[in-house]
Amino acid sequence: MKKFVGKNIHKTAIFISGKGTNLLSLIKFSNTKSSPITIEAIISDKSKAKGLNLAKKYNIKKFVINFKKRSLAERKILSFLNKSQINLVCLAGFMRILSKNFIKNYKGKILNIHPSLLPKYKGLNTHERVIKNKEKYSGCTVHFVNSKLDSGKIILQKKVKITKKDNPKTLSKKILKQEHILYPRAIKKLFF
Ligand code: GRF
């Protein structure tokens, strides 16, 4: 697979499992004049993911895949991505771990957003753990995906201050708002 090339438009697939608020921010970004990406497909492991509603609204192809057998699911996705000539994958609240083989096929072309200041607080329940540890700051990170969970090269981060009044829910809300700004900025950083 070729490396990213400067000012080309990158055909992008967004992977989701849930609400899709980051997906929405990426769709809006892709519709701006100078966007380096077009969103060609929304891929989900959950047929009921709320974010899938955005496919119809914005006229984007959707592809729901049962992940009970991961290798089969990934083979189907890879074939779909190839056919659609996708050259960028953005994970946005996608709750599955992709295999080494899948990642190898899209090496350096899969991004993820994680709601913590990586390398701290990899994995699930970040906000709960951050509050429990009485951290003063948390935030969000956009990074490349490699074969280790939440461990690929960091592209951009945004720090968020935690107040004494914060709980996991309020913190999650504050950080999510920043995620919506950070993901498009990280993509711009890669391509401009
Ligand atoms: C975000 O907090 C993202 O960082 C994490 O999952 C959440 C997805 O939210 N990986 P949404 O579906 O984009 O609203």
PDB file of N, CA and C in Angstrom, residues 14-84:
ATOM      1  N   ILE A  14     -15.186   5.104   8.091  1.00  0.00           N
ATOM      2  CA  ILE A  14     -15.231   5.326   9.538  1.00  0.00           C
ATOM      3  C   ILE A  14     -15.850   4.097  10.196  1.00  0.00           C
ATOM      4  N   PHE A  15     -15.194   3.588  11.212  1.00  0.00           N
ATOM      5  CA  PHE A  15     -15.685   2.412  11.936  1.00  0.00           C
ATOM      6  C   PHE A  15     -16.310   2.871  13.261  1.00  0.00           C
ATOM      7  N   ILE A  16     -17.523   2.444  13.520  1.00  0.00           N
ATOM      8  CA  ILE A  16     -18.209   2.846  14.760  1.00  0.00           C
ATOM      9  C   ILE A  16     -18.878   1.632  15.434  1.00  0.00           C
ATOM     10  N   SER A  17     -19.199   1.822  16.720  1.00  0.00           N
ATOM     11  CA  SER A  17     -20.027   0.817  17.413  1.00  0.00           C
ATOM     12  C   SER A  17     -21.188   1.485  18.143  1.00  0.00           C
ATOM     13  N   GLY A  18     -21.172   2.807  18.235  1.00  0.00           N
ATOM     14  CA  GLY A  18     -22.153   3.446  19.113  1.00  0.00           C
ATOM     15  C   GLY A  18     -22.781   4.702  18.546  1.00  0.00           C
ATOM     16  N   LYS A  19     -22.754   5.744  19.366  1.00  0.00           N
ATOM     17  CA  LYS A  19     -23.502   6.969  19.044  1.00  0.00           C
ATOM     18  C   LYS A  19     -23.049   7.660  17.765  1.00  0.00           C
ATOM     19  N   GLY A  20     -21.761   7.674  17.539  1.00  0.00           N
ATOM     20  CA  GLY A  20     -21.271   8.275  16.295  1.00  0.00           C
ATOM     21  C   GLY A  20     -21.148   9.793  16.327  1.00  0.00           C
ATOM     22  N   THR A  21     -20.900  10.361  17.502  1.00  0.00           N
ATOM     23  CA  THR A  21     -20.746  11.824  17.527  1.00  0.00           C
ATOM     24  C   THR A  21     -19.405  12.236  16.888  1.00  0.00           C
ATOM     25  N   ASN A  22     -18.378  11.404  17.048  1.00  0.00           N
ATOM     26  CA  ASN A  22     -17.119  11.693  16.341  1.00  0.00           C
ATOM     27  C   ASN A  22     -17.301  11.506  14.836  1.00  0.00           C
ATOM     28  N   LEU A  23     -18.082  10.505  14.477  1.00  0.00           N
ATOM     29  CA  LEU A  23     -18.396  10.306  13.057  1.00  0.00           C
ATOM     30  C   LEU A  23     -19.020  11.576  12.490  1.00  0.00           C
ATOM     31  N   LEU A  24     -19.983  12.132  13.221  1.00  0.00           N
ATOM     32  CA  LEU A  24     -20.658  13.347  12.739  1.00  0.00           C
ATOM     33  C   LEU A  24     -19.650  14.488  12.556  1.00  0.00           C
ATOM     34  N   SER A  25     -18.749  14.629  13.504  1.00  0.00           N
ATOM     35  CA  SER A  25     -17.781  15.722  13.362  1.00  0.00           C
ATOM     36  C   SER A  25     -16.879  15.489  12.141  1.00  0.00           C
ATOM     37  N   LEU A  26     -16.569  14.225  11.851  1.00  0.00           N
ATOM     38  CA  LEU A  26     -15.737  13.933  10.674  1.00  0.00           C
ATOM     39  C   LEU A  26     -16.524  14.144   9.372  1.00  0.00           C
ATOM     40  N   ILE A  27     -17.816  13.825   9.407  1.00  0.00           N
ATOM     41  CA  ILE A  27     -18.637  14.065   8.207  1.00  0.00           C
ATOM     42  C   ILE A  27     -18.673  15.564   7.922  1.00  0.00           C
ATOM     43  N   LYS A  28     -18.904  16.348   8.973  1.00  0.00           N
ATOM     44  CA  LYS A  28     -18.967  17.805   8.785  1.00  0.00           C
ATOM     45  C   LYS A  28     -17.636  18.324   8.254  1.00  0.00           C
ATOM     46  N   PHE A  29     -16.565  17.809   8.815  1.00  0.00           N
ATOM     47  CA  PHE A  29     -15.234  18.212   8.356  1.00  0.00           C
ATOM     48  C   PHE A  29     -15.031  17.848   6.885  1.00  0.00           C
ATOM     49  N   SER A  30     -15.455  16.627   6.530  1.00  0.00           N
ATOM     50  CA  SER A  30     -15.241  16.171   5.150  1.00  0.00           C
ATOM     51  C   SER A  30     -16.034  17.016   4.160  1.00  0.00           C
ATOM     52  N   ASN A  31     -17.087  17.644   4.654  1.00  0.00           N
ATOM     53  CA  ASN A  31     -17.907  18.491   3.764  1.00  0.00           C
ATOM     54  C   ASN A  31     -17.389  19.921   3.662  1.00  0.00           C
ATOM     55  N   THR A  32     -16.309  20.226   4.341  1.00  0.00           N
ATOM     56  CA  THR A  32     -15.749  21.572   4.213  1.00  0.00           C
ATOM     57  C   THR A  32     -14.908  21.633   2.936  1.00  0.00           C
ATOM     58  N   LYS A  33     -14.738  22.852   2.464  1.00  0.00           N
ATOM     59  CA  LYS A  33     -14.125  23.072   1.151  1.00  0.00           C
ATOM     60  C   LYS A  33     -12.737  22.451   0.997  1.00  0.00           C
ATOM     61  N   SER A  34     -11.912  22.661   2.016  1.00  0.00           N
ATOM     62  CA  SER A  34     -10.524  22.225   1.840  1.00  0.00           C
ATOM     63  C   SER A  34     -10.249  20.859   2.458  1.00  0.00           C
ATOM     64  N   SER A  35     -11.305  20.070   2.690  1.00  0.00           N
ATOM     65  CA  SER A  35     -11.085  18.790   3.362  1.00  0.00           C
ATOM     66  C   SER A  35     -10.218  17.837   2.533  1.00  0.00           C
ATOM     67  N   PRO A  36      -9.240  17.200   3.171  1.00  0.00           N
ATOM     68  CA  PRO A  36      -8.419  16.226   2.449  1.00  0.00           C
ATOM     69  C   PRO A  36      -9.055  14.824   2.411  1.00  0.00           C
ATOM     70  N   ILE A  37     -10.258  14.681   3.004  1.00  0.00           N
ATOM     71  CA  ILE A  37     -10.886  13.344   2.998  1.00  0.00           C
ATOM     72  C   ILE A  37     -12.319  13.408   2.446  1.00  0.00           C
ATOM     73  N   THR A  38     -12.740  12.277   1.888  1.00  0.00           N
ATOM     74  CA  THR A  38     -14.167  12.095   1.599  1.00  0.00           C
ATOM     75  C   THR A  38     -14.583  10.852   2.372  1.00  0.00           C
ATOM     76  N   ILE A  39     -15.774  10.879   2.930  1.00  0.00           N
ATOM     77  CA  ILE A  39     -16.204   9.699   3.697  1.00  0.00           C
ATOM     78  C   ILE A  39     -17.059   8.820   2.784  1.00  0.00           C
ATOM     79  N   GLU A  40     -16.503   7.648   2.515  1.00  0.00           N
ATOM     80  CA  GLU A  40     -17.124   6.758   1.527  1.00  0.00           C
ATOM     81  C   GLU A  40     -17.972   5.689   2.190  1.00  0.00           C
ATOM     82  N   ALA A  41     -17.684   5.386   3.463  1.00  0.00           N
ATOM     83  CA  ALA A  41     -18.415   4.287   4.101  1.00  0.00           C
ATOM     84  C   ALA A  41     -18.378   4.391   5.615  1.00  0.00           C
ATOM     85  N   ILE A  42     -19.477   3.914   6.207  1.00  0.00           N
ATOM     86  CA  ILE A  42     -19.542   3.778   7.665  1.00  0.00           C
ATOM     87  C   ILE A  42     -19.643   2.279   7.943  1.00  0.00           C
ATOM     88  N   ILE A  43     -18.736   1.790   8.754  1.00  0.00           N
ATOM     89  CA  ILE A  43     -18.707   0.355   9.030  1.00  0.00           C
ATOM     90  C   ILE A  43     -18.980   0.141  10.516  1.00  0.00           C
ATOM     91  N   SER A  44     -19.877  -0.805  10.815  1.00  0.00           N
ATOM     92  CA  SER A  44     -20.207  -1.023  12.223  1.00  0.00           C
ATOM     93  C   SER A  44     -20.352  -2.508  12.520  1.00  0.00           C
ATOM     94  N   ASP A  45     -19.953  -2.876  13.736  1.00  0.00           N
ATOM     95  CA  ASP A  45     -20.158  -4.253  14.200  1.00  0.00           C
ATOM     96  C   ASP A  45     -21.509  -4.389  14.883  1.00  0.00           C
ATOM     97  N   LYS A  46     -22.233  -3.268  15.010  1.00  0.00           N
ATOM     98  CA  LYS A  46     -23.529  -3.301  15.722  1.00  0.00           C
ATOM     99  C   LYS A  46     -24.616  -2.769  14.791  1.00  0.00           C
ATOM    100  N   SER A  47     -25.607  -3.614  14.512  1.00  0.00           N
ATOM    101  CA  SER A  47     -26.662  -3.164  13.588  1.00  0.00           C
ATOM    102  C   SER A  47     -27.489  -2.034  14.195  1.00  0.00           C
ATOM    103  N   LYS A  48     -27.474  -1.939  15.540  1.00  0.00           N
ATOM    104  CA  LYS A  48     -28.298  -0.914  16.187  1.00  0.00           C
ATOM    105  C   LYS A  48     -27.500   0.337  16.554  1.00  0.00           C
ATOM    106  N   ALA A  49     -26.273   0.431  16.126  1.00  0.00           N
ATOM    107  CA  ALA A  49     -25.467   1.614  16.475  1.00  0.00           C
ATOM    108  C   ALA A  49     -26.186   2.882  15.996  1.00  0.00           C
ATOM    109  N   LYS A  50     -26.352   3.815  16.928  1.00  0.00           N
ATOM    110  CA  LYS A  50     -27.100   5.038  16.606  1.00  0.00           C
ATOM    111  C   LYS A  50     -26.450   5.812  15.452  1.00  0.00           C
ATOM    112  N   GLY A  51     -25.128   5.753  15.423  1.00  0.00           N
ATOM    113  CA  GLY A  51     -24.389   6.491  14.392  1.00  0.00           C
ATOM    114  C   GLY A  51     -24.725   6.046  12.973  1.00  0.00           C
ATOM    115  N   LEU A  52     -25.268   4.827  12.837  1.00  0.00           N
ATOM    116  CA  LEU A  52     -25.598   4.344  11.490  1.00  0.00           C
ATOM    117  C   LEU A  52     -26.682   5.193  10.832  1.00  0.00           C
ATOM    118  N   ASN A  53     -27.494   5.868  11.659  1.00  0.00           N
ATOM    119  CA  ASN A  53     -28.535   6.739  11.094  1.00  0.00           C
ATOM    120  C   ASN A  53     -27.939   7.847  10.231  1.00  0.00           C
ATOM    121  N   LEU A  54     -26.685   8.176  10.509  1.00  0.00           N
ATOM    122  CA  LEU A  54     -26.044   9.258   9.751  1.00  0.00           C
ATOM    123  C   LEU A  54     -25.779   8.839   8.301  1.00  0.00           C
ATOM    124  N   ALA A  55     -25.734   7.523   8.067  1.00  0.00           N
ATOM    125  CA  ALA A  55     -25.473   7.043   6.706  1.00  0.00           C
ATOM    126  C   ALA A  55     -26.570   7.539   5.769  1.00  0.00           C
ATOM    127  N   LYS A  56     -27.812   7.347   6.200  1.00  0.00           N
ATOM    128  CA  LYS A  56     -28.936   7.757   5.373  1.00  0.00           C
ATOM    129  C   LYS A  56     -28.955   9.275   5.229  1.00  0.00           C
ATOM    130  N   LYS A  57     -28.811   9.947   6.377  1.00  0.00           N
ATOM    131  CA  LYS A  57     -28.906  11.411   6.381  1.00  0.00           C
ATOM    132  C   LYS A  57     -27.882  12.048   5.437  1.00  0.00           C
ATOM    133  N   TYR A  58     -26.676  11.496   5.428  1.00  0.00           N
ATOM    134  CA  TYR A  58     -25.618  12.119   4.617  1.00  0.00           C
ATOM    135  C   TYR A  58     -25.295  11.321   3.351  1.00  0.00           C
ATOM    136  N   ASN A  59     -26.158  10.350   3.055  1.00  0.00           N
ATOM    137  CA  ASN A  59     -25.995   9.580   1.828  1.00  0.00           C
ATOM    138  C   ASN A  59     -24.612   8.907   1.728  1.00  0.00           C
ATOM    139  N   ILE A  60     -24.282   8.195   2.783  1.00  0.00           N
ATOM    140  CA  ILE A  60     -22.999   7.479   2.825  1.00  0.00           C
ATOM    141  C   ILE A  60     -23.313   5.982   2.906  1.00  0.00           C
ATOM    142  N   LYS A  61     -22.518   5.174   2.217  1.00  0.00           N
ATOM    143  CA  LYS A  61     -22.723   3.721   2.261  1.00  0.00           C
ATOM    144  C   LYS A  61     -22.521   3.197   3.680  1.00  0.00           C
ATOM    145  N   LYS A  62     -23.369   2.257   4.111  1.00  0.00           N
ATOM    146  CA  LYS A  62     -23.102   1.639   5.416  1.00  0.00           C
ATOM    147  C   LYS A  62     -22.904   0.147   5.246  1.00  0.00           C
ATOM    148  N   PHE A  63     -22.138  -0.405   6.158  1.00  0.00           N
ATOM    149  CA  PHE A  63     -21.784  -1.803   6.066  1.00  0.00           C
ATOM    150  C   PHE A  63     -21.764  -2.355   7.495  1.00  0.00           C
ATOM    151  N   VAL A  64     -22.761  -3.220   7.802  1.00  0.00           N
ATOM    152  CA  VAL A  64     -22.822  -3.792   9.153  1.00  0.00           C
ATOM    153  C   VAL A  64     -22.255  -5.202   9.096  1.00  0.00           C
ATOM    154  N   ILE A  65     -21.372  -5.484  10.016  1.00  0.00           N
ATOM    155  CA  ILE A  65     -20.662  -6.769   9.963  1.00  0.00           C
ATOM    156  C   ILE A  65     -20.740  -7.464  11.310  1.00  0.00           C
ATOM    157  N   ASN A  66     -21.159  -8.725  11.281  1.00  0.00           N
ATOM    158  CA  ASN A  66     -21.214  -9.524  12.493  1.00  0.00           C
ATOM    159  C   ASN A  66     -19.793  -9.985  12.848  1.00  0.00           C
ATOM    160  N   PHE A  67     -19.360  -9.658  14.042  1.00  0.00           N
ATOM    161  CA  PHE A  67     -17.981  -9.936  14.439  1.00  0.00           C
ATOM    162  C   PHE A  67     -17.824 -11.223  15.253  1.00  0.00           C
ATOM    163  N   LYS A  68     -18.873 -12.075  15.246  1.00  0.00           N
ATOM    164  CA  LYS A  68     -18.751 -13.318  16.030  1.00  0.00           C
ATOM    165  C   LYS A  68     -17.519 -14.094  15.603  1.00  0.00           C
ATOM    166  N   LYS A  69     -17.305 -14.122  14.274  1.00  0.00           N
ATOM    167  CA  LYS A  69     -16.062 -14.752  13.771  1.00  0.00           C
ATOM    168  C   LYS A  69     -15.214 -13.633  13.202  1.00  0.00           C
ATOM    169  N   ARG A  70     -14.223 -13.193  13.998  1.00  0.00           N
ATOM    170  CA  ARG A  70     -13.477 -11.993  13.606  1.00  0.00           C
ATOM    171  C   ARG A  70     -12.757 -12.155  12.260  1.00  0.00           C
ATOM    172  N   SER A  71     -12.164 -13.310  12.046  1.00  0.00           N
ATOM    173  CA  SER A  71     -11.372 -13.432  10.807  1.00  0.00           C
ATOM    174  C   SER A  71     -12.268 -13.333   9.582  1.00  0.00           C
ATOM    175  N   LEU A  72     -13.456 -13.915   9.680  1.00  0.00           N
ATOM    176  CA  LEU A  72     -14.397 -13.831   8.562  1.00  0.00           C
ATOM    177  C   LEU A  72     -14.865 -12.385   8.383  1.00  0.00           C
ATOM    178  N   ALA A  73     -15.202 -11.755   9.506  1.00  0.00           N
ATOM    179  CA  ALA A  73     -15.673 -10.357   9.461  1.00  0.00           C
ATOM    180  C   ALA A  73     -14.607  -9.472   8.821  1.00  0.00           C
ATOM    181  N   GLU A  74     -13.376  -9.662   9.239  1.00  0.00           N
ATOM    182  CA  GLU A  74     -12.292  -8.812   8.716  1.00  0.00           C
ATOM    183  C   GLU A  74     -12.045  -9.068   7.237  1.00  0.00           C
ATOM    184  N   ARG A  75     -12.173 -10.335   6.837  1.00  0.00           N
ATOM    185  CA  ARG A  75     -11.981 -10.637   5.405  1.00  0.00           C
ATOM    186  C   ARG A  75     -13.021  -9.896   4.574  1.00  0.00           C
ATOM    187  N   LYS A  76     -14.266  -9.910   5.080  1.00  0.00           N
ATOM    188  CA  LYS A  76     -15.349  -9.224   4.352  1.00  0.00           C
ATOM    189  C   LYS A  76     -15.084  -7.733   4.295  1.00  0.00           C
ATOM    190  N   ILE A  77     -14.651  -7.184   5.427  1.00  0.00           N
ATOM    191  CA  ILE A  77     -14.390  -5.733   5.461  1.00  0.00           C
ATOM    192  C   ILE A  77     -13.247  -5.385   4.503  1.00  0.00           C
ATOM    193  N   LEU A  78     -12.174  -6.171   4.547  1.00  0.00           N
ATOM    194  CA  LEU A  78     -11.021  -5.870   3.680  1.00  0.00           C
ATOM    195  C   LEU A  78     -11.420  -5.905   2.214  1.00  0.00           C
ATOM    196  N   SER A  79     -12.252  -6.860   1.870  1.00  0.00           N
ATOM    197  CA  SER A  79     -12.668  -6.944   0.472  1.00  0.00           C
ATOM    198  C   SER A  79     -13.517  -5.719   0.108  1.00  0.00           C
ATOM    199  N   PHE A  80     -14.383  -5.319   1.025  1.00  0.00           N
ATOM    200  CA  PHE A  80     -15.200  -4.115   0.800  1.00  0.00           C
ATOM    201  C   PHE A  80     -14.313  -2.864   0.678  1.00  0.00           C
ATOM    202  N   LEU A  81     -13.337  -2.755   1.559  1.00  0.00           N
ATOM    203  CA  LEU A  81     -12.458  -1.573   1.533  1.00  0.00           C
ATOM    204  C   LEU A  81     -11.652  -1.518   0.236  1.00  0.00           C
ATOM    205  N   ASN A  82     -11.201  -2.691  -0.200  1.00  0.00           N
ATOM    206  CA  ASN A  82     -10.438  -2.756  -1.459  1.00  0.00           C
ATOM    207  C   ASN A  82     -11.292  -2.326  -2.633  1.00  0.00           C
ATOM    208  N   LYS A  83     -12.493  -2.899  -2.675  1.00  0.00           N
ATOM    209  CA  LYS A  83     -13.402  -2.584  -3.785  1.00  0.00           C
ATOM    210  C   LYS A  83     -13.704  -1.098  -3.825  1.00  0.00           C
ATOM    211  N   SER A  84     -13.881  -0.508  -2.631  1.00  0.00           N
ATOM    212  CA  SER A  84     -14.235   0.919  -2.559  1.00  0.00           C
ATOM    213  C   SER A  84     -12.993   1.824  -2.614  1.00  0.00           C
TER     214      SER A  84
END
